[in-house]
């Protein structure tokens, strides 16, 4: 025994200090469930022409079945049982109909019961239970243990306990079945209770008992109990047993205690594929992908053939560490061994190629799997496309899946909706919504949340709200989606009030709820409330703030002009401030005209991210505002020198389910003359009616460095898009435009104007947020 910390034991492995034997208190209530199954007995006894009286049923329920059987006589044939199964709509074990020996032969009964428990066909199993009772075979230890096992494995732990309690003699195998049943039903405490009961009774736990319990400790991460059981098996010299050793190994891996696992692994005399796989899996879950891969090669060098699980892990490792060579080699080998068409390994290959960004290979693999490809395989492919920024391909794959009649699950629909929100495409979101209803996933919380998110991101807040209010019991994820939706769309006070409502309804806010509400506070200037929310994160909710929360707080101070407080906040952070934390302060310096602090902050950002074009642009705009033209030129030169390029701005929109893209000054579209004519007309009208107000607004249009020329501003992509929308969308319908970079103030003013004179709602999403223009005003209150 060579563990770092020698485990000690507090279980009663000898008779010293025996605890009270324990049973489950509210157990009897569960028995009642068994009574319902008496209907089955009723049915079958009718079939075999037995007169079933109420007394028989009572006898069965009370366990006095022997008496009942004494008063019965009937003939039994496999045909009769087979027919009974048919009538009850359950599948009988193959071969039953042609059974020629004694049906009530012990071995046959045990075989039948194990078959039905393996197949998860409890109904047929119960028929045999009924027969066991009728024919008086019950009371046999082996048959009863098989019954305990069947009920325990099917999750009917109450029925299992009833059979167990009625057993005339109990042995370690019956205990093991019951303990295993408790564990698979998530009743760890009860399992441990029965183990302790064994420790003080006559029946001693054997190697299987330990192996079952140790695996249970691994599953529920019961570290203390696990280590104590390890001490036990060392003392009892069971540790050399292959099954026990492997369960210990798996347990330590699940605990993440890889050092202990490795020591144990090295000490094993007989390693097998299970022990190797346990170690590889442990390393994989610790994200030590290279080490896991190394162990995989070592395993093969030592002459062990990997199983499906090992192969799946190895493929995932290749994907995670971007080992193209290893991945191809492994794939080739699997092809040679004919193992690629199995659903597990096949899907793992798809996953690997999506991780490696090789979507063509992933598609090829799915095709090669043919009908074997399951919903999981399709999901892997669709998610892979989204992961690789190929949202349109993701949606195509989704359509193909529907076309191929592969039934989708909640994950498929969520990922397809995610693709819609990335595009973003309102029409596709609506189509998938229809599919959600058709496939009966409307009430699924996961899908509903994805719908809220998709609608919100496609600019349709009203439908997002509608979906939320149709959910009967929204969970934290759905609430988060709604808070986020309001916040992104500029309805900050609504976001804050929904947050408060959520807390009142007893939902504990999560890290991302706080992010959404802090951002809302920052946008509507609720500095005090924002500070309180931030404080309550850690104090009342034990959520440790992350970089994004800090950045939001800096934004909160900076927007409201409390620049010194923002700086002070950054300096007192428990983490090194990142560029994302500094950036909102630079924006604050810009809007509140603090050039000196702005320069200081710009330098901090450039130290961290020397190629951030937005810093040069902001600084240059700040210099230009105070007339320091030489510095403007210098910034521009610096950008050229460092080869920093600003991302070219473009906008896109959907008209009749088709997406149209516009660049600044774009003249490639067939409708170009009409679009430009309309824009000129609108601008002329704007200048005439609003000349006074625009000339008083002296702020220079920002963000478009080197383009502060009136003509160029006129043709910014979102202006072209809005005119295209006016020309092509039905009167009165809202115009939804998406832009890859922040909207400039000139375009913002123009949009307000157009929304007024055209009497249209314009929803513009830039890379920061949504602007809802309505009757000449914007939801952002002109501050963004
Ligand atoms: Zn613009
Ligand atoms: Zn706005």
XYZ file of C-alpha atoms and ligand atoms in Angstrom:
786
model
C 0.000 0.000 0.000
C 1.864 3.007 -1.198
C -0.551 5.896 -1.233
C 0.680 9.296 -0.175
C -1.766 9.508 2.664
C -2.251 6.109 4.158
C -6.013 5.772 4.428
C -7.510 5.017 7.795
C -10.790 3.258 8.355
C -13.881 4.106 10.330
C -16.154 1.335 9.095
C -16.768 -1.590 11.433
C -14.710 -4.259 9.688
C -14.563 -6.273 12.911
C -17.266 -6.516 15.526
C -15.816 -3.696 17.641
C -18.116 -0.732 18.073
C -21.094 -2.130 16.128
C -23.581 0.474 14.968
C -27.321 -0.093 15.004
C -28.402 -2.049 11.962
C -30.312 0.272 9.724
C -33.256 0.049 7.401
C -34.923 2.673 5.335
C -37.587 4.392 7.337
C -40.225 5.279 4.786
C -39.792 2.070 2.979
C -43.262 0.593 3.376
C -44.879 3.344 1.362
C -42.892 2.303 -1.616
C -44.218 -1.235 -1.315
C -47.557 -0.033 -2.471
C -46.197 0.320 -5.944
C -45.869 -3.392 -6.055
C -49.543 -3.769 -5.429
C -50.269 -2.206 -8.795
C -48.276 -4.941 -10.390
C -50.710 -7.412 -8.972
C -52.817 -6.530 -11.990
C -50.270 -8.438 -13.980
C -50.657 -11.439 -11.791
C -54.357 -11.112 -12.161
C -54.052 -11.131 -15.907
C -51.800 -14.111 -16.096
C -53.729 -16.180 -13.620
C -56.832 -15.578 -15.670
C -54.960 -16.871 -18.675
C -53.953 -20.025 -16.876
C -57.500 -20.498 -15.596
C -56.781 -19.895 -11.981
C -59.457 -18.540 -9.756
C -57.837 -15.473 -8.381
C -59.510 -14.271 -5.318
C -58.861 -11.097 -3.410
C -57.232 -13.200 -0.787
C -54.579 -14.300 -3.268
C -53.758 -10.700 -4.044
C -53.609 -9.852 -0.366
C -51.409 -12.826 0.206
C -49.066 -11.715 -2.500
C -48.876 -8.188 -1.196
C -48.205 -9.348 2.321
C -45.675 -11.906 1.293
C -47.747 -14.929 2.363
C -47.861 -16.168 -1.168
C -47.079 -19.765 -0.235
C -50.512 -20.154 1.370
C -52.185 -18.843 -1.718
C -50.366 -21.229 -3.946
C -51.315 -24.212 -1.813
C -54.931 -23.648 -2.773
C -54.352 -23.511 -6.483
C -53.769 -25.985 -9.198
C -53.192 -25.249 -12.815
C -51.404 -26.439 -15.861
C -48.479 -24.492 -17.108
C -47.196 -24.333 -20.652
C -44.771 -22.037 -22.440
C -47.506 -21.223 -24.950
C -49.766 -19.916 -22.209
C -47.053 -17.633 -20.807
C -46.095 -16.514 -24.268
C -49.696 -15.553 -25.013
C -49.950 -13.725 -21.705
C -46.855 -11.722 -22.612
C -48.336 -10.896 -25.998
C -51.588 -9.808 -24.446
C -49.755 -7.536 -22.024
C -47.702 -6.097 -24.863
C -44.332 -7.258 -23.548
C -41.647 -9.176 -25.397
C -41.031 -12.671 -24.175
C -37.491 -14.037 -24.164
C -36.661 -15.529 -27.564
C -37.045 -19.259 -27.522
C -39.619 -19.277 -24.731
C -42.380 -20.506 -27.007
C -40.374 -23.590 -27.936
C -39.236 -24.410 -24.420
C -39.588 -28.112 -23.862
C -38.132 -28.705 -20.414
C -39.641 -27.872 -17.059
C -40.643 -24.228 -17.240
C -40.252 -23.829 -13.550
C -36.776 -25.211 -13.679
C -34.626 -22.976 -11.463
C -32.067 -22.304 -14.135
C -34.725 -21.362 -16.648
C -36.335 -18.897 -14.243
C -33.011 -17.265 -13.396
C -32.163 -17.030 -17.114
C -35.533 -15.494 -17.871
C -35.263 -12.954 -15.059
C -31.738 -11.897 -15.991
C -32.779 -11.577 -19.626
C -35.678 -9.271 -18.779
C -33.595 -7.144 -16.427
C -30.871 -6.800 -19.074
C -33.435 -5.814 -21.684
C -35.115 -3.412 -19.270
C -38.369 -5.367 -19.801
C -39.751 -5.361 -16.302
C -43.251 -6.258 -17.469
C -42.250 -9.717 -18.673
C -40.036 -10.109 -15.623
C -43.048 -9.567 -13.410
C -44.964 -12.295 -15.208
C -42.223 -14.656 -14.214
C -42.313 -13.307 -10.691
C -46.008 -14.127 -10.642
C -45.272 -17.648 -11.835
C -42.569 -18.042 -9.248
C -45.119 -17.181 -6.600
C -47.800 -19.437 -8.066
C -45.611 -22.487 -8.463
C -43.924 -22.266 -5.132
C -40.414 -21.918 -6.499
C -40.040 -18.828 -4.371
C -38.094 -19.268 -1.222
C -35.219 -20.511 -3.299
C -32.169 -18.344 -2.625
C -30.934 -18.218 -6.196
C -34.341 -17.416 -7.685
C -35.062 -14.758 -5.074
C -31.675 -13.166 -5.609
C -32.382 -13.028 -9.325
C -35.652 -11.251 -8.501
C -33.903 -8.752 -6.211
C -31.404 -8.137 -8.967
C -34.104 -7.606 -11.575
C -36.054 -5.072 -9.523
C -32.902 -3.290 -8.291
C -31.532 -2.927 -11.811
C -34.850 -1.636 -13.121
C -34.865 1.092 -10.493
C -37.802 -0.438 -8.558
C -35.817 -0.485 -5.388
C -38.989 -0.769 -3.283
C -39.989 -4.043 -4.927
C -36.403 -5.278 -4.658
C -36.472 -4.573 -0.922
C -39.774 -6.403 -0.572
C -38.411 -9.557 -2.135
C -35.222 -9.176 -0.075
C -37.180 -8.829 3.162
C -39.244 -11.901 2.367
C -36.236 -14.116 1.619
C -35.903 -17.159 3.872
C -32.146 -17.130 3.682
C -29.963 -14.300 2.538
C -26.425 -14.489 1.263
C -23.797 -12.022 0.144
C -25.016 -12.142 -3.473
C -28.479 -10.896 -2.469
C -26.904 -8.102 -0.440
C -24.705 -7.170 -3.394
C -27.689 -6.958 -5.736
C -29.521 -4.710 -3.341
C -26.510 -2.441 -2.659
C -25.904 -2.124 -6.374
C -29.584 -1.232 -6.851
C -29.385 1.483 -4.211
C -26.318 2.945 -5.894
C -27.855 2.992 -9.347
C -30.925 4.708 -7.895
C -28.661 7.399 -6.439
C -29.204 6.198 -2.828
C -25.578 6.213 -1.704
C -26.322 6.588 2.017
C -28.688 3.604 1.992
C -26.164 1.469 0.136
C -23.550 2.320 2.738
C -26.064 1.566 5.506
C -26.598 -1.963 4.221
C -22.868 -2.466 3.893
C -22.405 -1.484 7.547
C -25.242 -3.857 8.467
C -23.337 -6.653 6.733
C -20.205 -5.730 8.647
C -21.888 -6.478 11.967
C -23.938 -9.488 10.836
C -23.024 -12.984 9.860
C -22.799 -12.356 6.176
C -19.469 -10.838 5.288
C -18.962 -8.455 2.362
C -16.943 -10.061 -0.406
C -14.788 -8.648 -3.178
C -17.831 -7.844 -5.294
C -19.406 -5.874 -2.456
C -16.280 -3.746 -2.206
C -15.978 -3.324 -5.929
C -19.634 -2.177 -6.178
C -19.291 0.277 -3.292
C -15.960 1.663 -4.448
C -17.460 2.360 -7.876
C -20.368 4.048 -6.104
C -17.970 6.312 -4.177
C -16.363 7.295 -7.464
C -19.703 8.222 -8.993
C -20.840 10.470 -6.150
C -17.312 11.737 -5.375
C -17.443 10.401 -1.818
C -13.715 10.822 -1.251
C -13.597 10.036 2.476
C -15.656 6.881 2.200
C -13.696 5.818 -0.875
C -10.355 6.125 0.888
C -11.685 4.206 3.902
C -12.900 1.408 1.655
C -9.454 1.338 0.096
C -8.022 0.764 3.579
C -10.510 -2.057 4.048
C -9.579 -3.912 0.918
C -5.898 -3.544 1.719
C -6.482 -5.101 5.134
C -8.587 -7.904 3.671
C -6.042 -8.434 0.882
C -8.702 -7.932 -1.774
C -6.651 -5.200 -3.369
C -4.901 -7.730 -5.599
C -8.225 -8.791 -7.062
C -8.501 -7.454 -10.594
C -12.091 -6.214 -10.297
C -11.494 -4.476 -6.957
C -8.229 -2.928 -8.163
C -9.892 -1.591 -11.304
C -12.770 -0.072 -9.388
C -10.280 1.611 -7.029
C -8.365 2.926 -9.989
C -11.507 4.280 -11.645
C -12.564 5.825 -8.346
C -9.309 7.761 -7.896
C -9.495 8.893 -11.523
C -13.035 10.166 -10.958
C -11.850 12.001 -7.854
C -9.216 13.627 -10.068
C -6.534 12.190 -7.739
C -4.315 11.180 -10.615
C -1.134 10.763 -8.580
C -2.794 8.180 -6.355
C -4.300 6.543 -9.411
C -0.914 6.318 -11.133
C 0.752 4.797 -8.056
C -2.010 2.222 -7.798
C -1.781 1.511 -11.532
C 1.973 0.925 -11.348
C 1.527 -1.484 -8.453
C -1.019 -3.658 -10.296
C 0.308 -7.112 -11.079
C -2.234 -7.791 -13.736
C -3.218 -4.809 -15.788
C -6.015 -5.285 -18.279
C -7.831 -3.134 -20.808
C -10.142 -1.815 -18.059
C -7.243 -0.571 -15.913
C -5.517 1.056 -18.892
C -8.743 2.714 -19.982
C -9.382 3.968 -16.437
C -6.016 5.740 -16.362
C -6.448 7.182 -19.868
C -9.931 8.403 -18.991
C -8.673 9.978 -15.760
C -5.935 11.867 -17.591
C -8.399 12.911 -20.275
C -10.831 14.367 -17.766
C -7.975 16.238 -16.141
C -7.363 17.725 -19.598
C -3.898 16.109 -19.668
C -4.547 15.101 -23.278
C -0.950 14.536 -24.296
C -0.262 12.324 -21.295
C -3.461 10.400 -21.999
C -2.406 9.852 -25.595
C 1.015 8.694 -24.446
C -0.615 6.196 -22.111
C -2.751 4.986 -25.024
C 0.351 4.248 -27.126
C 2.000 2.590 -24.154
C -1.044 0.398 -23.730
C -0.822 -0.808 -27.296
C 2.936 -1.311 -27.032
C 2.242 -3.591 -24.097
C 0.000 -5.695 -26.289
C -3.431 -4.606 -25.031
C -6.240 -4.134 -27.533
C -8.213 -0.941 -26.806
C -11.963 -1.204 -26.479
C -14.530 1.246 -27.906
C -14.252 3.486 -24.872
C -10.454 3.653 -25.057
C -10.602 4.466 -28.763
C -13.173 7.208 -28.232
C -10.919 8.780 -25.608
C -7.834 8.566 -27.825
C -9.683 10.193 -30.736
C -10.888 13.014 -28.489
C -7.329 13.574 -27.271
C -6.078 13.864 -30.870
C -8.741 16.503 -31.499
C -8.045 18.393 -28.298
C -4.288 18.699 -28.843
C -4.679 19.248 -32.604
C -2.560 16.173 -33.353
C -3.410 15.875 -37.037
C -0.851 13.128 -37.712
C -1.916 10.969 -34.786
C -5.558 11.510 -35.636
C -5.137 10.394 -39.258
C -3.056 7.394 -38.220
C -5.630 6.297 -35.694
C -8.458 6.771 -38.180
C -6.561 4.746 -40.781
C -6.006 1.940 -38.330
C -9.653 1.884 -37.316
C -10.607 1.728 -40.992
C -8.320 -1.262 -41.399
C -9.896 -3.020 -38.416
C -13.391 -2.202 -39.652
C -14.230 -0.282 -36.493
C -15.270 3.063 -37.966
C -18.875 2.250 -38.638
C -19.836 1.645 -35.008
C -21.832 4.521 -33.616
C -19.508 5.327 -30.680
C -16.211 5.241 -32.482
C -17.765 6.703 -35.634
C -19.137 9.694 -33.744
C -15.812 10.144 -31.948
C -14.153 10.402 -35.378
C -16.641 13.132 -36.385
C -15.882 14.938 -33.131
C -12.157 14.680 -33.727
C -12.369 16.143 -37.233
C -14.583 19.007 -36.072
C -12.031 19.782 -33.346
C -9.315 19.720 -36.007
C -11.443 22.068 -38.130
C -11.655 19.526 -40.943
C -15.354 19.599 -41.635
C -15.027 17.837 -44.999
C -13.623 14.779 -43.273
C -16.321 14.980 -40.625
C -19.037 14.994 -43.303
C -17.360 12.084 -45.076
C -17.300 10.075 -41.876
C -21.001 10.699 -41.263
C -21.797 9.582 -44.790
C -19.742 6.440 -44.351
C -21.661 5.590 -41.208
C -24.869 5.524 -43.244
C -27.903 4.463 -41.259
C -25.748 3.637 -38.247
C -25.290 7.381 -37.680
C -27.428 8.282 -34.676
C -28.816 11.609 -33.528
C -25.617 11.982 -31.467
C -23.506 11.653 -34.610
C -25.607 14.273 -36.416
C -25.441 16.588 -33.421
C -21.656 16.255 -33.412
C -21.567 17.332 -37.046
C -24.004 20.255 -36.672
C -22.277 21.497 -33.507
C -18.957 21.096 -35.331
C -20.109 23.440 -38.094
C -21.239 26.036 -35.548
C -17.964 25.634 -33.632
C -16.057 26.263 -36.869
C -18.087 29.395 -37.707
C -19.922 27.659 -40.536
C -23.418 28.465 -39.409
C -25.065 28.148 -42.791
C -23.552 24.705 -43.273
C -24.823 23.806 -39.799
C -28.363 24.683 -40.793
C -28.016 22.798 -44.074
C -26.888 19.739 -42.138
C -29.884 20.143 -39.837
C -32.237 20.216 -42.845
C -30.547 17.155 -44.299
C -31.031 15.364 -40.997
C -34.726 16.209 -40.968
C -34.964 15.147 -44.606
C -33.287 11.825 -43.790
C -35.898 11.223 -41.087
C -33.351 11.097 -38.284
C -35.347 12.146 -35.210
C -33.827 15.213 -33.564
C -33.462 15.672 -29.831
C -33.408 18.802 -27.667
C -29.706 19.262 -28.255
C -30.144 19.208 -32.044
C -32.786 21.929 -31.874
C -30.768 24.068 -29.474
C -27.688 23.930 -31.623
C -29.694 24.723 -34.775
C -31.218 27.726 -32.995
C -27.758 28.803 -31.914
C -26.752 28.765 -35.568
C -29.769 31.013 -36.337
C -28.723 33.474 -33.657
C -25.164 33.615 -35.014
C -26.277 34.260 -38.587
C -28.645 35.882 -37.454
C -31.684 34.788 -39.393
C -35.164 35.491 -38.099
C -36.896 33.539 -40.839
C -34.853 30.399 -40.115
C -35.481 30.804 -36.385
C -39.186 30.872 -37.110
C -38.934 27.757 -39.282
C -37.098 25.911 -36.543
C -39.696 27.129 -34.057
C -42.328 25.424 -36.231
C -40.258 22.281 -36.215
C -39.962 22.506 -32.413
C -43.743 22.539 -32.163
C -44.083 19.712 -34.659
C -41.509 17.560 -32.882
C -43.263 18.249 -29.562
C -40.314 19.979 -27.909
C -42.255 23.117 -27.047
C -42.284 22.355 -23.350
C -38.621 21.474 -23.217
C -36.852 24.116 -21.102
C -33.556 23.759 -22.892
C -35.179 24.308 -26.293
C -37.348 27.175 -25.026
C -34.284 28.993 -23.705
C -32.547 28.551 -27.039
C -35.626 29.984 -28.756
C -35.600 33.064 -26.492
C -31.928 33.567 -27.246
C -32.369 33.085 -30.984
C -35.327 35.494 -31.221
C -33.554 38.095 -29.109
C -30.367 37.872 -31.151
C -32.316 38.072 -34.408
C -33.757 41.356 -33.175
C -37.237 40.101 -32.360
C -37.639 40.880 -28.676
C -41.429 40.501 -28.742
C -41.279 36.827 -29.752
C -38.511 36.185 -27.243
C -40.795 37.522 -24.513
C -43.704 35.462 -25.808
C -41.699 32.240 -25.619
C -40.589 33.063 -22.072
C -44.094 33.723 -20.797
C -45.300 30.427 -22.274
C -42.907 28.475 -20.062
C -44.763 27.206 -17.007
C -41.752 26.821 -14.718
C -38.832 28.818 -16.123
C -35.423 27.744 -14.829
C -32.314 29.844 -14.302
C -31.255 29.468 -17.939
C -34.565 30.788 -19.294
C -34.541 33.701 -16.837
C -30.971 34.512 -17.854
C -31.975 34.538 -21.503
C -34.746 37.044 -20.794
C -32.579 39.363 -18.648
C -29.894 39.224 -21.337
C -32.424 39.886 -24.089
C -33.695 43.052 -22.381
C -30.179 44.187 -21.647
C -28.948 43.625 -25.218
C -31.946 45.406 -26.646
C -31.434 48.459 -24.504
C -34.388 47.905 -22.160
C -32.135 48.153 -19.172
C -34.667 49.033 -16.516
C -36.794 46.081 -17.629
C -33.700 43.865 -17.370
C -33.097 45.039 -13.797
C -36.732 44.565 -12.795
C -36.881 41.064 -14.334
C -33.727 40.221 -12.400
C -35.361 41.339 -9.163
C -38.535 39.399 -9.994
C -36.482 36.300 -10.610
C -34.800 36.590 -7.193
C -38.215 37.105 -5.540
C -39.429 33.901 -7.210
C -36.637 32.041 -5.463
C -34.324 31.460 -8.420
C -30.679 31.809 -7.455
C -28.935 34.088 -9.965
C -25.878 32.687 -11.720
C -22.659 34.258 -12.883
C -24.176 35.099 -16.266
C -27.330 36.620 -14.754
C -25.096 39.028 -12.857
C -23.225 39.842 -16.007
C -26.457 40.768 -17.795
C -27.817 42.828 -14.915
C -24.524 44.646 -14.317
C -24.375 45.551 -17.968
C -27.956 46.840 -17.775
C -27.124 48.968 -14.706
C -24.102 50.382 -16.448
C -26.149 51.395 -19.492
C -28.894 53.129 -17.560
C -26.545 54.805 -15.120
C -27.671 52.862 -12.041
C -24.241 53.101 -10.421
C -25.391 52.560 -6.862
C -27.564 49.558 -7.724
C -24.821 48.066 -9.880
C -22.362 48.310 -6.999
C -24.857 46.586 -4.697
C -25.447 43.770 -7.192
C -21.693 43.318 -7.585
C -21.256 43.107 -3.803
C -24.074 40.595 -3.444
C -22.475 38.310 -6.032
C -19.825 37.038 -3.675
C -21.467 37.860 -0.349
C -24.934 36.409 -0.857
C -24.461 34.084 -3.782
C -20.867 32.825 -3.433
C -20.111 33.635 -7.051
C -16.530 34.684 -7.690
C -16.490 37.571 -10.191
C -14.661 36.946 -13.443
C -12.922 39.194 -15.936
C -16.207 40.007 -17.701
C -17.843 41.170 -14.450
C -14.868 43.410 -13.666
C -15.017 44.848 -17.141
C -18.716 45.553 -16.643
C -18.034 47.365 -13.372
C -15.360 49.529 -15.024
C -17.961 50.310 -17.684
C -20.492 51.219 -14.989
C -18.141 53.811 -13.465
C -16.771 55.055 -16.774
C -20.122 55.635 -18.461
C -21.384 57.715 -15.594
C -18.207 59.794 -15.697
C -16.710 58.452 -12.448
C -13.384 57.911 -14.177
C -11.261 58.117 -11.029
C -13.425 55.503 -9.344
C -13.048 53.282 -12.400
C -9.258 53.606 -12.260
C -9.290 52.978 -8.536
C -11.465 49.882 -9.070
C -9.005 48.505 -11.644
C -6.026 49.113 -9.380
C -7.613 47.220 -6.529
C -8.571 44.153 -8.571
C -7.398 40.768 -7.287
C -6.330 39.847 -10.830
C -3.984 41.487 -13.352
C -6.176 43.852 -15.387
C -6.594 42.685 -18.982
C -7.192 44.776 -22.090
C -10.911 43.983 -21.831
C -10.970 45.496 -18.353
C -9.155 48.662 -19.479
C -11.168 49.189 -22.672
C -14.404 50.558 -21.133
C -12.355 53.137 -19.244
C -10.843 54.356 -22.508
C -14.360 54.689 -23.942
C -15.339 56.638 -20.820
C -12.345 58.975 -21.225
C -13.423 59.556 -24.808
C -17.025 60.388 -24.027
C -16.164 62.483 -20.972
C -13.248 64.213 -22.687
C -10.412 63.233 -20.328
C -7.518 63.136 -22.770
C -4.769 62.779 -20.176
C -6.265 59.693 -18.544
C -7.240 58.442 -22.011
C -3.594 58.464 -23.118
C -2.548 56.606 -19.984
C -5.253 53.948 -20.470
C -4.522 53.623 -24.207
C -0.912 52.831 -23.372
C -1.937 50.153 -20.857
C -4.119 48.499 -23.530
C -1.412 48.688 -26.198
C 1.080 47.105 -23.808
C -1.250 44.125 -23.613
C -2.590 44.119 -27.161
C -0.309 46.156 -29.433
C -2.455 45.577 -32.514
C -5.777 46.840 -31.189
C -6.912 49.171 -33.966
C -9.768 50.593 -31.894
C -7.271 52.174 -29.451
C -5.533 54.125 -32.228
C -8.895 55.152 -33.642
C -10.231 56.340 -30.283
C -7.047 58.258 -29.438
C -7.004 59.828 -32.867
C -10.635 60.921 -32.470
C -9.858 62.376 -29.058
C -6.937 64.399 -30.485
C -9.101 65.547 -33.362
C -11.794 66.770 -30.955
C -9.332 69.087 -29.195
C -7.747 70.136 -32.476
C -4.395 68.365 -32.000
C -4.178 67.496 -35.687
C -0.460 66.632 -35.587
C -1.280 63.863 -33.098
C -4.103 62.626 -35.317
C -1.605 62.216 -38.159
C 0.845 60.533 -35.788
C -1.737 57.930 -34.756
C -2.501 57.212 -38.394
C 1.199 56.815 -39.123
C 1.588 54.494 -36.157
C -1.195 52.337 -37.509
C 0.485 52.105 -40.907
C 3.867 51.468 -39.305
C 2.562 48.657 -37.134
C 0.419 47.400 -39.986
C -2.681 47.619 -37.825
C -5.782 47.341 -39.949
C -9.267 48.333 -39.049
C -11.864 45.748 -39.849
C -13.854 47.007 -42.844
C -17.425 47.759 -41.819
C -20.332 45.980 -43.457
C -24.027 45.416 -42.772
C -26.443 42.695 -43.693
C -30.150 42.082 -43.557
C -32.780 39.530 -44.442
C -35.467 40.221 -47.032
C -37.866 37.403 -47.881
C -35.560 34.807 -46.243
C -32.602 35.951 -48.327
C -29.583 37.666 -46.796
C -28.169 40.815 -48.447
C -24.778 42.232 -47.544
C -23.639 45.847 -47.982
C -20.205 47.433 -47.724
C -19.492 51.131 -47.301
C -20.042 52.826 -50.688
C -21.173 49.502 -52.137
C -22.385 49.673 -55.739
C -22.541 45.991 -56.609
C -26.208 45.444 -55.933
C -28.662 45.515 -58.901
C -30.875 47.966 -57.034
C -27.967 50.383 -56.458
C -29.469 53.407 -58.335
C -32.747 53.233 -56.387
C -30.965 52.767 -53.058
C -28.644 55.754 -53.665
C -31.474 57.941 -54.927
C -33.554 57.243 -51.853
C -30.605 57.862 -49.526
C -29.779 61.210 -51.163
C -33.443 62.205 -50.914
C -33.686 61.241 -47.253
C -30.458 63.041 -46.372
C -31.526 66.187 -48.178
C -34.810 66.179 -46.334
C -32.939 65.541 -43.093
C -30.550 68.465 -43.663
C -33.415 70.803 -44.441
C -35.600 69.908 -41.489
C -32.906 69.383 -38.907
C -30.216 71.803 -39.949
C -30.343 73.703 -36.712
C -30.113 70.689 -34.443
C -27.283 68.981 -36.348
C -25.120 72.076 -36.507
C -25.491 72.521 -32.745
C -24.335 68.947 -32.228
C -20.621 69.563 -32.671
C -19.377 66.096 -31.829
C -17.321 64.752 -34.690
C -18.512 61.458 -36.094
C -16.119 58.923 -34.696
C -14.887 55.414 -35.301
C -14.267 55.777 -38.998
C -10.663 56.948 -38.988
C -9.639 58.578 -42.233
C -13.227 58.600 -43.422
C -14.474 61.722 -41.718
C -15.529 63.042 -45.055
C -19.208 63.836 -45.427
C -19.677 61.907 -48.673
C -18.107 58.782 -47.202
C -20.236 58.991 -44.091
C -23.254 59.238 -46.296
C -22.639 55.828 -47.788
C -21.909 53.820 -44.640
C -23.197 50.294 -45.098
C -26.092 50.525 -42.610
C -27.506 53.542 -44.460
C -27.488 51.622 -47.729
C -29.102 48.661 -45.975
C -31.881 50.721 -44.440
C -32.782 52.209 -47.839
C -32.766 48.744 -49.358
C -35.124 47.656 -46.586
C -37.432 50.611 -47.167
C -37.619 49.729 -50.847
C -38.183 46.000 -50.424
C -39.943 45.292 -47.151
C -43.725 45.633 -46.835
C -44.863 48.977 -45.464
C -44.994 49.137 -41.688
C -42.851 46.068 -41.051
C -39.725 46.636 -38.944
C -36.319 46.825 -40.617
C -33.668 44.674 -38.962
C -30.047 45.398 -39.804
C -26.883 43.800 -38.475
C -23.456 45.409 -38.489
C -20.063 43.900 -37.755
C -18.571 47.007 -36.096
C -19.882 49.745 -33.880
C -22.350 52.149 -35.464
C -21.007 55.685 -35.951
C -22.810 58.683 -34.488
C -23.703 60.048 -37.940
C -25.446 56.832 -38.902
C -27.097 56.718 -35.478
C -28.581 60.194 -36.000
C -29.648 59.286 -39.524
C -31.417 56.136 -38.336
C -33.378 58.128 -35.789
C -34.461 60.517 -38.497
C -35.445 57.785 -40.952
C -37.449 55.952 -38.272
C -39.413 59.170 -37.796
C -40.169 60.183 -41.353
C -40.743 56.662 -42.661
C -42.764 55.664 -39.584
C -40.816 52.442 -39.380
C -39.157 50.675 -36.482
C -35.502 50.159 -37.257
C -33.567 47.602 -35.249
C -29.838 47.835 -35.721
C -27.465 45.413 -34.054
C -23.802 46.367 -34.063
C -21.061 44.310 -32.469
C -21.884 45.810 -29.086
C -25.637 45.910 -28.781
C -29.070 46.497 -30.274
C -30.434 49.941 -31.112
C -34.213 50.151 -31.444
C -35.082 53.283 -33.416
C -38.694 54.321 -33.073
C -40.370 57.648 -33.927
C -37.055 59.522 -33.985
C -35.620 58.100 -30.725
C -33.256 55.265 -29.927
C -33.592 52.759 -27.062
C -29.958 53.428 -26.101
C -30.782 57.011 -25.213
C -27.943 58.130 -27.529
C -25.299 56.609 -25.316
C -23.639 53.454 -26.515
Zn -21.770 55.364 -39.987
Zn -28.882 53.854 -30.219
